[in-house]
């Protein structure tokens, strides 16, 4: 089941999902192919995902990674029970993900870790002041997979197997600053092919 689905909000049209309580198994909010929108905003929602190992709280997906859909995802609460991810942004240009709370419960996925925030091939993503807390095993807080020039700033991840992970070539202008990795088995992990550029002492805390 999907709570809210939106596609082809283009020509500067605007969509706002605000103050909703959503219980779903497949997608809480599913946004696709909205390049050219005036804004796509999800704010202040309560999303409960349960019962599907592929379920995602909020997902955005564009066909062109440089097509601007103006995604803003902020101040949402997302609960994951036997689900895959909290917030997934895939091939989405300049998404803003800020001040969300994601809680991870009971990971039964046999395919991948339950992940709080996933950046998948999305350039110039801003991930700011989110909190991801795990109450189960086999979890990741924040994952950036080939998301170039990303900004991960002042996020808190707690109790995950992996706190923050980078996969693939994420370019050389990433900003990893002021994040807190609390009680994670691996605080910050780079895969063998991960590239983020040189990171100075930027106030991250383990």
Short mmCIF file of C-alpha atoms in Angstrom, two decimals, residues 75-152:
data_model
loop_
_atom_site.label_atom_id
_atom_site.label_comp_id
_atom_site.label_asym_id
_atom_site.label_seq_id
_atom_site.Cartn_x
_atom_site.Cartn_y
_atom_site.Cartn_z
CA UNK A 75 10.24 18.00 10.16
CA UNK A 76 8.75 14.56 9.49
CA UNK A 77 8.65 11.60 11.88
CA UNK A 78 9.18 8.21 10.23
CA UNK A 79 8.94 4.85 11.99
CA UNK A 80 10.34 1.78 10.22
CA UNK A 81 9.32 -1.75 11.20
CA UNK A 82 10.37 -4.47 8.75
CA UNK A 83 10.99 -1.84 6.07
CA UNK A 84 13.90 -0.81 3.87
CA UNK A 85 14.34 2.94 4.27
CA UNK A 86 13.14 6.16 5.81
CA UNK A 87 13.94 8.71 3.10
CA UNK A 88 15.28 7.73 -0.36
CA UNK A 89 16.20 10.39 -2.91
CA UNK A 90 17.17 8.85 -6.24
CA UNK A 91 18.57 10.82 -9.22
CA UNK A 92 17.06 13.97 -7.72
CA UNK A 93 18.91 17.29 -8.07
CA UNK A 94 19.48 19.48 -4.99
CA UNK A 95 17.10 17.77 -2.55
CA UNK A 96 16.88 19.29 0.92
CA UNK A 97 16.41 16.81 3.78
CA UNK A 98 16.38 18.49 7.16
CA UNK A 99 15.19 18.11 10.74
CA UNK A 100 13.54 14.72 10.30
CA UNK A 101 13.38 12.01 12.98
CA UNK A 102 13.64 8.40 11.81
CA UNK A 103 13.37 5.40 14.12
CA UNK A 104 14.39 1.90 13.00
CA UNK A 105 12.71 -1.21 14.47
CA UNK A 106 12.85 -4.94 13.65
CA UNK A 107 14.94 -5.32 10.52
CA UNK A 108 13.89 -8.50 8.67
CA UNK A 109 15.34 -7.57 5.26
CA UNK A 110 17.54 -10.27 3.76
CA UNK A 111 18.74 -8.01 0.93
CA UNK A 112 20.15 -4.87 2.50
CA UNK A 113 20.48 -2.89 5.69
CA UNK A 114 17.55 -0.85 6.86
CA UNK A 115 18.71 2.71 6.11
CA UNK A 116 17.50 6.01 7.55
CA UNK A 117 18.46 8.37 4.70
CA UNK A 118 19.68 7.23 1.26
CA UNK A 119 21.21 9.56 -1.32
CA UNK A 120 21.32 7.61 -4.60
CA UNK A 121 22.97 9.44 -7.52
CA UNK A 122 21.49 12.77 -6.40
CA UNK A 123 23.86 15.75 -6.84
CA UNK A 124 24.10 18.64 -4.38
CA UNK A 125 21.95 17.02 -1.68
CA UNK A 126 21.66 18.85 1.63
CA UNK A 127 21.16 16.53 4.62
CA UNK A 128 20.93 18.74 7.70
CA UNK A 129 20.05 18.15 11.36
CA UNK A 130 18.31 14.81 10.92
CA UNK A 131 18.22 12.23 13.71
CA UNK A 132 18.23 8.49 12.96
CA UNK A 133 17.92 6.10 15.93
CA UNK A 134 18.11 2.32 15.65
CA UNK A 135 16.46 -0.19 17.98
CA UNK A 136 17.49 -3.24 15.93
CA UNK A 137 20.51 -4.79 14.19
CA UNK A 138 21.64 -4.57 10.56
CA UNK A 139 20.97 -0.86 10.10
CA UNK A 140 22.65 2.17 8.50
CA UNK A 141 21.98 5.76 9.51
CA UNK A 142 22.85 7.73 6.35
CA UNK A 143 24.09 6.32 3.03
CA UNK A 144 25.46 8.36 0.12
CA UNK A 145 25.83 6.28 -3.03
CA UNK A 146 27.38 8.27 -5.90
CA UNK A 147 25.73 11.50 -4.71
CA UNK A 148 28.17 14.21 -5.83
CA UNK A 149 28.86 17.43 -3.91
CA UNK A 150 26.66 16.49 -0.97
CA UNK A 151 26.41 18.37 2.32
CA UNK A 152 25.95 16.20 5.43
#
